[in-house]
XYZ file of N, CA and C in Angstrom:
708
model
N 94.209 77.533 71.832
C 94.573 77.539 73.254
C 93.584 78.423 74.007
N 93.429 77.900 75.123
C 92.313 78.873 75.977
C 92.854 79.329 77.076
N 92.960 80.555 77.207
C 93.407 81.308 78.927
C 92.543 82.810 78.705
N 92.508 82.559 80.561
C 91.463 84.434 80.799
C 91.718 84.999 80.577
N 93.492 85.103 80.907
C 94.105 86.880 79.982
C 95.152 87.325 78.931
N 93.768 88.462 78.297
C 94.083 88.267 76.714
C 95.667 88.639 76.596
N 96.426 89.515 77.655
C 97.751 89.039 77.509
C 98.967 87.831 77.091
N 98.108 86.768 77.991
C 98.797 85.662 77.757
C 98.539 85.429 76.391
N 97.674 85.585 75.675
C 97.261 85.005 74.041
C 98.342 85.013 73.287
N 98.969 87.083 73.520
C 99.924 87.880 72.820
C 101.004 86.789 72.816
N 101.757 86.414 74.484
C 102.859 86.044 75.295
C 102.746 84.519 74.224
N 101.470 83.769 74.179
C 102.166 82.035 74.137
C 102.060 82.172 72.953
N 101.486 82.959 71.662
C 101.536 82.961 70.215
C 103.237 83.453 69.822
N 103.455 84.675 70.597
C 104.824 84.819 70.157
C 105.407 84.014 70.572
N 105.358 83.535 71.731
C 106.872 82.442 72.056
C 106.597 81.068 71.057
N 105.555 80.810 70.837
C 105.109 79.391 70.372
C 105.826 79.762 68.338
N 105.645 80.691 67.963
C 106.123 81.554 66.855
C 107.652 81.841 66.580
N 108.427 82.228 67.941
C 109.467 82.354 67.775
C 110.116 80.647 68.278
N 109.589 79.803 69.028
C 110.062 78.523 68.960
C 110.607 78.191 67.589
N 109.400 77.987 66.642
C 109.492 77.176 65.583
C 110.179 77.781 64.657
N 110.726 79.408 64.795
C 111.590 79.697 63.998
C 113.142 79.538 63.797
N 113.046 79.074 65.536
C 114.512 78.983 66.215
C 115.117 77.619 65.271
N 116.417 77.163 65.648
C 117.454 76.208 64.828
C 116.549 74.672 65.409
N 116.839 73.767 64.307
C 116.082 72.763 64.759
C 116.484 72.427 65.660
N 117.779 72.495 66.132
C 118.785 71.681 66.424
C 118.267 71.695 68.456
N 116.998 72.673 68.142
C 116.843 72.630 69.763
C 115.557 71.726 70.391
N 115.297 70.705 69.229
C 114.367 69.773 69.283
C 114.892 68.648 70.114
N 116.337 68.516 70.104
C 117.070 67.886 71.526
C 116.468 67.733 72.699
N 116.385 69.582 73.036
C 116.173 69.701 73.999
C 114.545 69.489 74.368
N 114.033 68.978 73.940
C 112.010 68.965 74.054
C 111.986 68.576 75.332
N 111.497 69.473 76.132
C 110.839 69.188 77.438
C 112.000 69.080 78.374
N 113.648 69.445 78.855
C 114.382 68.912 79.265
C 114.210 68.962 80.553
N 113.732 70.506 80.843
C 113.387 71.055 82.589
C 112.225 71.039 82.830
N 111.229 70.282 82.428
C 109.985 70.490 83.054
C 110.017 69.172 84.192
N 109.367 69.633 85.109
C 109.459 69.099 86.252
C 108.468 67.924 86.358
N 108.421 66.709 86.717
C 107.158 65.516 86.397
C 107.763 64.859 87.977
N 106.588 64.993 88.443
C 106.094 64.047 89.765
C 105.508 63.085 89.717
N 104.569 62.430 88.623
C 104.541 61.437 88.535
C 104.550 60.377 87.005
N 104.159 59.141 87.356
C 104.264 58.070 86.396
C 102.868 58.228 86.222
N 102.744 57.935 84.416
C 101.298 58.031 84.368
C 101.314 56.914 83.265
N 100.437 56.082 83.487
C 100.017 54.623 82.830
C 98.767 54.443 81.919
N 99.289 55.100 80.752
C 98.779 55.684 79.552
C 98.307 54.377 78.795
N 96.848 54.526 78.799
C 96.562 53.668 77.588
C 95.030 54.276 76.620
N 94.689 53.576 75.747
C 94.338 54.228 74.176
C 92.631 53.791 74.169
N 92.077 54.636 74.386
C 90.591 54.510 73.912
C 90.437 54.833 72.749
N 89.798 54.042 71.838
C 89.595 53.913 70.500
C 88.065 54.491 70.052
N 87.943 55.407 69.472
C 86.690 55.720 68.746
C 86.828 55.875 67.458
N 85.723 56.515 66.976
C 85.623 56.198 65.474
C 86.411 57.269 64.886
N 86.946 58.457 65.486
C 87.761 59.722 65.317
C 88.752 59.784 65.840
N 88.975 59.298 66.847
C 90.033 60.007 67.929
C 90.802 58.517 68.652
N 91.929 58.998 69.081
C 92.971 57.583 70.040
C 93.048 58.840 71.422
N 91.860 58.416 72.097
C 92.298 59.003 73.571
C 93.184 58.802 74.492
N 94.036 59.665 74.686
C 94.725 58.734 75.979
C 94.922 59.063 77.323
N 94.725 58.203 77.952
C 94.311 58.581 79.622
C 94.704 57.437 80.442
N 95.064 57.612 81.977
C 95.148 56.752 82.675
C 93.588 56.393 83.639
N 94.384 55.097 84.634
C 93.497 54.639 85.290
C 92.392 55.201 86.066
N 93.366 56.389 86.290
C 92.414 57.648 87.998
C 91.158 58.113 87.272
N 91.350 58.170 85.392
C 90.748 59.596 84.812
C 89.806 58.446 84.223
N 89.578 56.852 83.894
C 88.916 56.694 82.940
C 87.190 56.699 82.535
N 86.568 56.953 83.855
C 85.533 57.403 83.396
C 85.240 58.607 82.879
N 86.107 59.793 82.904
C 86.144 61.302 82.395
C 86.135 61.122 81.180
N 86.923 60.099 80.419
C 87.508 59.757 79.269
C 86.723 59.223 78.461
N 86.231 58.476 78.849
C 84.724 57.631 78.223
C 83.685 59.270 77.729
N 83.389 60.266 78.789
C 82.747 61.278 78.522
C 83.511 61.826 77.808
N 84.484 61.858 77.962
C 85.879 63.360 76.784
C 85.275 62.501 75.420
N 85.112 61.358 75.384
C 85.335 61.090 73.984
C 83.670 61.148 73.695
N 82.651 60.888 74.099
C 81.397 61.306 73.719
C 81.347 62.687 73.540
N 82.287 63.733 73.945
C 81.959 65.147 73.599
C 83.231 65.355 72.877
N 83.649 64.446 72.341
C 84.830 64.813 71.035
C 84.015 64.216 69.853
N 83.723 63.413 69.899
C 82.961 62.793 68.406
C 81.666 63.385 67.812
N 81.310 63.916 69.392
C 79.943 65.123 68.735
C 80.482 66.189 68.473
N 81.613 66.789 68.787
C 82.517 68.222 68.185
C 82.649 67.896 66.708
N 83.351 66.423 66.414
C 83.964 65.710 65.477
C 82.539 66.227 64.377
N 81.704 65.724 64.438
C 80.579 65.644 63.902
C 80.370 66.921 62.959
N 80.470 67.752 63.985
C 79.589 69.120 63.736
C 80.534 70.217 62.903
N 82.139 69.801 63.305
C 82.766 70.598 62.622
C 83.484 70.132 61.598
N 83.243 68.822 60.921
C 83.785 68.361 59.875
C 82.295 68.697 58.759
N 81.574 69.089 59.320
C 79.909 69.897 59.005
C 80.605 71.009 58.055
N 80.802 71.564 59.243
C 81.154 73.180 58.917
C 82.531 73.250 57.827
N 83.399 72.590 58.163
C 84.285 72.648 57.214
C 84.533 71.533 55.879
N 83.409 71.047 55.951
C 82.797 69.965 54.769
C 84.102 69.404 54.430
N 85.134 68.884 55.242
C 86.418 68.038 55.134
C 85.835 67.695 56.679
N 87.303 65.839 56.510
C 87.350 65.272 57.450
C 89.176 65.155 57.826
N 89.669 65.018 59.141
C 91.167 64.908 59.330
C 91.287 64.000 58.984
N 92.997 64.174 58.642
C 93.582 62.662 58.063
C 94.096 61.692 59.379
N 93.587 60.482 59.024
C 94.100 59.793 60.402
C 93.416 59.995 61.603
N 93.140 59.336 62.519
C 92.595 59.173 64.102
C 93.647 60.768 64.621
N 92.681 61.572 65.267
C 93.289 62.511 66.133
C 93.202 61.987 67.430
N 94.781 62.800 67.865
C 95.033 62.167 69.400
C 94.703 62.944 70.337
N 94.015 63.061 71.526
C 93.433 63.234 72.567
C 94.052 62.784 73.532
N 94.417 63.507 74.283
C 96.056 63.460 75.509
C 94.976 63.910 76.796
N 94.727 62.931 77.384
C 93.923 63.564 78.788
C 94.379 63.385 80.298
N 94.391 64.563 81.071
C 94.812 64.807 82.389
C 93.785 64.796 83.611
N 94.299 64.344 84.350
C 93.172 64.491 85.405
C 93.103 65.884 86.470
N 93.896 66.133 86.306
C 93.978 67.591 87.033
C 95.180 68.712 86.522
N 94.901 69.741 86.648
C 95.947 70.772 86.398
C 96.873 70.579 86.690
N 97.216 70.514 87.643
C 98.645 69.866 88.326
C 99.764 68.936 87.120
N 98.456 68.105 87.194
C 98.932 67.294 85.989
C 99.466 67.209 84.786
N 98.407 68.180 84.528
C 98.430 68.274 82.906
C 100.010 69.400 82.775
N 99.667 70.466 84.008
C 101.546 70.624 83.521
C 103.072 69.766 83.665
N 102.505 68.906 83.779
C 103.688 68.226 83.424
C 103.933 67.102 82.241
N 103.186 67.423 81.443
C 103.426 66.892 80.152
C 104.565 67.382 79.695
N 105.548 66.615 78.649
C 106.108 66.828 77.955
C 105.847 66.688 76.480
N 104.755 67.059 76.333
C 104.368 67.187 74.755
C 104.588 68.636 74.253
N 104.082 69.338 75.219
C 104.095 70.686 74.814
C 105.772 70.907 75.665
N 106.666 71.962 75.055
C 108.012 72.125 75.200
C 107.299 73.945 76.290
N 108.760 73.930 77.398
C 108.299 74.956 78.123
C 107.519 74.895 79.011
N 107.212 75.344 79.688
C 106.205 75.953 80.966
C 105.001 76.155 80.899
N 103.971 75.333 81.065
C 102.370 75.730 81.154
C 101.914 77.029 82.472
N 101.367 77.872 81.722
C 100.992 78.941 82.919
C 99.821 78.842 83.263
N 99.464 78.912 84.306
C 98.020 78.914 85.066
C 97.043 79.438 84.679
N 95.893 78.142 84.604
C 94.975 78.896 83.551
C 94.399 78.686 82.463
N 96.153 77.767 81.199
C 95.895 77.684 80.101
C 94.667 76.155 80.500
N 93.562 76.398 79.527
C 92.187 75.303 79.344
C 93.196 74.001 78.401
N 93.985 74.133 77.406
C 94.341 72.768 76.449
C 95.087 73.851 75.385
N 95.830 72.682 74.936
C 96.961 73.414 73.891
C 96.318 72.498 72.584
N 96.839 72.942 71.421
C 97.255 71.822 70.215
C 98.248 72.345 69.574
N 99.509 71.278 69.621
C 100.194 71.354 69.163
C 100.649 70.632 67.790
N 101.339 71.417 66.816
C 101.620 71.241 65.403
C 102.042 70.186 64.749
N 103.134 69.765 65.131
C 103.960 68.979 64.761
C 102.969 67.362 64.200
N 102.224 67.153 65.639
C 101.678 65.929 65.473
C 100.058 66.138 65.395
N 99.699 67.406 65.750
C 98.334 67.536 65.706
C 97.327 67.251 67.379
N 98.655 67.152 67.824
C 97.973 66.710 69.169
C 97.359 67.524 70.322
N 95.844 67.316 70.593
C 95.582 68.169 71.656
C 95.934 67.512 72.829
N 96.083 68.457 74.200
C 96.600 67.991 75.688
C 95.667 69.127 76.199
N 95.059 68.531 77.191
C 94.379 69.060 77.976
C 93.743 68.390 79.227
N 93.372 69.180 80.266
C 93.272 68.438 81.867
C 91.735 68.193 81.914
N 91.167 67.545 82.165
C 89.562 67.219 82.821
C 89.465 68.171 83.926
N 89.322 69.455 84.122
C 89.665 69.984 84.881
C 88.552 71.312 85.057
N 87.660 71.493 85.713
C 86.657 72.723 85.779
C 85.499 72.328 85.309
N 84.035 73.012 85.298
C 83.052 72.646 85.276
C 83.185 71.759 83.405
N 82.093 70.652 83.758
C 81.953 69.963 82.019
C 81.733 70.885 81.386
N 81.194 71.844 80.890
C 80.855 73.025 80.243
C 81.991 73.317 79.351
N 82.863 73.818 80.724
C 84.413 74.393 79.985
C 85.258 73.635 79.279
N 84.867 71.893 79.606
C 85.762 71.302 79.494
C 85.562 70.936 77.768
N 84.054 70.920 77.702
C 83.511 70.633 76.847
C 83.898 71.899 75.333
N 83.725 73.231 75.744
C 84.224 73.990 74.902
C 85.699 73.609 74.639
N 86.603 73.490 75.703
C 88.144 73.678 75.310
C 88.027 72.174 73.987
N 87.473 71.592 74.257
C 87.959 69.994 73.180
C 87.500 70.519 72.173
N 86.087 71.501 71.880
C 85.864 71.706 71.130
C 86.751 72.821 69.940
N 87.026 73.852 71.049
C 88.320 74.807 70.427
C 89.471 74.307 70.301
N 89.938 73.213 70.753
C 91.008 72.623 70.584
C 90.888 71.745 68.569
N 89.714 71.527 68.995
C 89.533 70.259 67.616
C 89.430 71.508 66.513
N 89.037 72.735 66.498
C 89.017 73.106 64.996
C 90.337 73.628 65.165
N 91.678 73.901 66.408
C 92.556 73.932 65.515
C 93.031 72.668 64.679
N 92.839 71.628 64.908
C 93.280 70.606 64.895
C 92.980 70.972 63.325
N 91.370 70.671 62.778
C 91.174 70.711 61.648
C 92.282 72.000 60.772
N 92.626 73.265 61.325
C 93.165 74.129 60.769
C 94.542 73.561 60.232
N 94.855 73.120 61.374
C 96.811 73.017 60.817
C 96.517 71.505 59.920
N 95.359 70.499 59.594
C 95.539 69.629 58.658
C 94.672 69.957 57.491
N 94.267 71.252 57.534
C 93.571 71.693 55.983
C 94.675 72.621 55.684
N 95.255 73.121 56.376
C 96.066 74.256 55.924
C 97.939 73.663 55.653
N 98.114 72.402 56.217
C 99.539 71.396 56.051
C 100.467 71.672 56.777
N 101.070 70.823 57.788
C 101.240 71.061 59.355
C 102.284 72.477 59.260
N 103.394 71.732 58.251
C 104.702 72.549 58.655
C 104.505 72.980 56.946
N 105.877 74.381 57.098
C 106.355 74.342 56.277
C 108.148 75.032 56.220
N 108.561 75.111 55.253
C 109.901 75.626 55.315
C 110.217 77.283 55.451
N 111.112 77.121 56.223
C 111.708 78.804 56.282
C 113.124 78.855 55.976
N 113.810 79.773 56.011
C 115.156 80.255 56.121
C 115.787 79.381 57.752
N 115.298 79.660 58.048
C 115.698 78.826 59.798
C 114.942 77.434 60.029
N 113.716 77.259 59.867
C 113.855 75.370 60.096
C 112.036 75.845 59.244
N 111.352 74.594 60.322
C 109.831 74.380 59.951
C 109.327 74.809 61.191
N 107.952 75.743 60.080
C 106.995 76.407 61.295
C 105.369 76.253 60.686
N 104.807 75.933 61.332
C 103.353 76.013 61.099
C 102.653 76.417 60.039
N 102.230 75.987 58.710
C 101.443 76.961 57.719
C 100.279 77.815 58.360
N 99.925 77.324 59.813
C 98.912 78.213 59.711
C 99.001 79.564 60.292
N 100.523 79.378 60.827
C 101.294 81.125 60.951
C 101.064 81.545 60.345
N 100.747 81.734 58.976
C 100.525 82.834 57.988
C 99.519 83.651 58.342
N 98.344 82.649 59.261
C 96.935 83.346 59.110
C 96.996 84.230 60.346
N 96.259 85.235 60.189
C 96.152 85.916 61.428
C 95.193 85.650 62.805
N 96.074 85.974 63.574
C 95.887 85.325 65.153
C 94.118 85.806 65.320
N 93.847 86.613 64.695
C 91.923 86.862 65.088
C 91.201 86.012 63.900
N 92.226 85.319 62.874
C 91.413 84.520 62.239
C 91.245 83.205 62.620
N 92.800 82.561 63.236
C 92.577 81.635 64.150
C 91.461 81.125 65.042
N 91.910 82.323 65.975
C 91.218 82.008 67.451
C 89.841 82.218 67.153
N 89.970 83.428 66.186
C 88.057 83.847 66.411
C 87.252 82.841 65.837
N 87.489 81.881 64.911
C 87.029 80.965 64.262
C 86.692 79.645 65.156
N 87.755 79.408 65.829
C 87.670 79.059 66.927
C 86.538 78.714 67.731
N 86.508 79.642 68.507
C 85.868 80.526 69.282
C 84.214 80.329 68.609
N 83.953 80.771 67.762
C 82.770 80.634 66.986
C 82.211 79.672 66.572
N 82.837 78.726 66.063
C 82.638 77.197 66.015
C 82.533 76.625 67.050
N 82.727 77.170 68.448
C 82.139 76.556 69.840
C 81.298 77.281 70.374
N 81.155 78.342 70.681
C 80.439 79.005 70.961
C 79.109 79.179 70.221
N 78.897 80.185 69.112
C 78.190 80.046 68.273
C 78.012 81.715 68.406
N 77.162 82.059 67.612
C 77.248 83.598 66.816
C 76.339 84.671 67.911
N 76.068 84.198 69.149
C 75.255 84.982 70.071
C 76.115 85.109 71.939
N 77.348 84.975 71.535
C 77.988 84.785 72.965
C 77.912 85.842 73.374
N 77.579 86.337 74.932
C 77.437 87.211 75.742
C 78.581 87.867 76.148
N 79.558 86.942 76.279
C 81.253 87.765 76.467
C 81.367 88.587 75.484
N 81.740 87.669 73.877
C 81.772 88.483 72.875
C 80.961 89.594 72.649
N 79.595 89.468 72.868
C 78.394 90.799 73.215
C 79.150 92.237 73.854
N 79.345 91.847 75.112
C 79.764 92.530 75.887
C 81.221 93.728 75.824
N 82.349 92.538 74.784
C 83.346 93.311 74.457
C 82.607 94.490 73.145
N 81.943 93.577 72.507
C 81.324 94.698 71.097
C 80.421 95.879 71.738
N 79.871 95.712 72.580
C 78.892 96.810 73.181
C 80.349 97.947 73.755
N 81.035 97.688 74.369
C 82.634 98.514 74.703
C 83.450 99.056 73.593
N 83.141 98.188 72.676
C 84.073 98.718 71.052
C 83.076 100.058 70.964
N 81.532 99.364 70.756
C 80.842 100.896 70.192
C 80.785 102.000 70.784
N 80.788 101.681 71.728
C 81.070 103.397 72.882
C 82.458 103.669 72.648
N 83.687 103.085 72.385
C 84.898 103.678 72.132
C 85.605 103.487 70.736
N 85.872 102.488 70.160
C 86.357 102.442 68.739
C 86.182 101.103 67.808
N 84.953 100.823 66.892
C 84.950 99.640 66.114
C 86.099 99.795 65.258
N 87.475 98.778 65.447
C 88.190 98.449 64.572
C 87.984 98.185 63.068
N 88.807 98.364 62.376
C 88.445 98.163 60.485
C 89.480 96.287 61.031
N 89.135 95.785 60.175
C 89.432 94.630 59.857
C 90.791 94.066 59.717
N 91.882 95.528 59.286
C 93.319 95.900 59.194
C 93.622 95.937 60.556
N 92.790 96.715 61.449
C 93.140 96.687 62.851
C 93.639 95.438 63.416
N 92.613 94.671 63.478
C 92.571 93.297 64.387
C 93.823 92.876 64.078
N 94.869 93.487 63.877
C 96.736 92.484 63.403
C 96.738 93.028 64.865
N 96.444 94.721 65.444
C 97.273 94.834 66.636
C 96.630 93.962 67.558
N 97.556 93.946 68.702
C 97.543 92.915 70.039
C 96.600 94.473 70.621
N 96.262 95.128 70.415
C 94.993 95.753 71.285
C 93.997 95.545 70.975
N 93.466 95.105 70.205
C 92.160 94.303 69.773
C 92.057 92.604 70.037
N 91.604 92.242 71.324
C 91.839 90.509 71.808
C 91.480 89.741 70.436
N 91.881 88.940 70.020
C 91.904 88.395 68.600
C 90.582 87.398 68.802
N 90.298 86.902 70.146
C 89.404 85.845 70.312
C 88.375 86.390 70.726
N 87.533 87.873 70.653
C 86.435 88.339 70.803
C 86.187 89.209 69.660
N 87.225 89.401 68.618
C 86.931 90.232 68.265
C 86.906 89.350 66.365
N 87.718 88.587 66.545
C 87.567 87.435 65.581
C 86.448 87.073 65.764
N 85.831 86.393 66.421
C 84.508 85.481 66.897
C 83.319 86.522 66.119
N 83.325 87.850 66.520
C 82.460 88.797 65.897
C 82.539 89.052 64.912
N 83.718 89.147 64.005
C 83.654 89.175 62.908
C 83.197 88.239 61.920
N 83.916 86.672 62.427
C 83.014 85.460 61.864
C 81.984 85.500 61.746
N 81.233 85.840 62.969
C 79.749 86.078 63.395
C 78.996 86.778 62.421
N 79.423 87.968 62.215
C 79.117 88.619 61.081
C 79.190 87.773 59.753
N 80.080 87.589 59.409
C 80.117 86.700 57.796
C 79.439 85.775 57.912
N 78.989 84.627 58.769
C 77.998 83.962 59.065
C 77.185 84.232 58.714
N 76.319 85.115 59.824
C 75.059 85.787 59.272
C 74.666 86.103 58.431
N 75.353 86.813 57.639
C 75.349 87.458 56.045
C 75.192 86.502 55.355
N 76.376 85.794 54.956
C 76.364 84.828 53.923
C 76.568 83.436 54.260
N 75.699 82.887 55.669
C 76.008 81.442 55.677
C 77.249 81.115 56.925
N 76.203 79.917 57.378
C 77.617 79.321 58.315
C 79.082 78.329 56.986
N 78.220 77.727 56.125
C 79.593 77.702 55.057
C 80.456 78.230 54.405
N 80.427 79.499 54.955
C 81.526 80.664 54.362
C 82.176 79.962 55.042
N 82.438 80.070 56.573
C 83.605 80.117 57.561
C 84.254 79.345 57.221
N 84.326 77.819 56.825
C 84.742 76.493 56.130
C 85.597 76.996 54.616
């Protein structure tokens, strides 16, 4: 998931965490109060990876979403020398507005968030929305979670229902991986937070569990590091 503040990261991992721990029995309720203004007339662009889906307003965006999904596709079935099982689905919006009113994702989209992927089905949702650049990273950070929760096996069992295997992993191994697999091992943001660590405190590796260390700059650097050292096929 992509948003500017590293607060929200904390906010939609725990709620998205404590969802799936909650009773199934509230899968009833999926999406009951989210508010939808309009009808949207969904149909399926077919590529060699992905079932896009988009309406009429968006379909030339879509034609491009999917030329910069199959070159993501490409590069990070590279890196993680596996391919997903099955066509991944690609849920596309034409504007923010829009895109919060999906009912794929359960709850309230907050302002901001770039694209979700969610577990259950593997599905990313996200709006055509801000310069191609951004739009282009979010599909891309969106697709290696994608690869994560189907190398790692969507759900699994708890004491209270099914939650994500890839809960186990930690939120700076997630995101920063992420993050790094789109970006790449020289980002200037990430720069910028590490130049601030060294004037005040480089975390040990145990650190990065607390929520005071942003998991998605500080993950990304650490990847970065193991990269360098020993190979972009470690990260995989």
């Amino acid at each position: 998931m992509i948003k500017n503040n590293p607060h929200y990261y904390v906010l939609f991992w725990s709620l998205l965490f404590f969802f799936f721990l909650s009773n199934n029995s509230i899968a009833q309720y999926f999406g009951q109060n989210k508010v939808q203004y309009n009808d949207f007339n969904f149909k399926i662009l077919h590529t060699p990876n992905f079932d896009i889906y988009f309406y009429p307003e968006e379909e030339a965006g879509a034609h491009l979403a999917a030329k910069l999904a199959e070159r993501w596709y490409k590069r990070e079935s590279f890196y993680f020398q596996d391919s997903l099982h099955g066509k991944q689905p690609l849920i596309l919006y034409g504007s923010f507005p829009q895109f919060v009113q999906t009912n794929i994702i359960s709850g309230q989209i907050s302002e901001g968030v770039g694209g979700v992927t969610e577990p259950l089905q593997r599905r990313i949702v996200l709006p055509l929305a801000g310069p191609l650049s951004e739009t282009n990273h979010v599909i891309g950070h969106e697709l290696v979670h994608a690869f994560q929760y189907d190398i790692t096996g969507a759900m699994r069992s708890t004491f209270s229902g099914q939650v994500p295997s890839l809960a186990r992993m930690p939120l700076w191994f997630v995101e920063g991986m992420a993050e790094f697999l789109t970006l790449g091992p020289n980002d200037p943001f990430t720069a910028m937070w590490m130049r601030d660590a060294v004037l005040n405190k480089i975390p040990t590796v145990s650190d990065l569990n607390n929520p005071e260390y942003f998991p998605y700059r500080y993950g990304d650097a650490l990847l970065a590091y193991i990269a360098g050292k020993w190979g972009d096929k470690k990260i995989g």
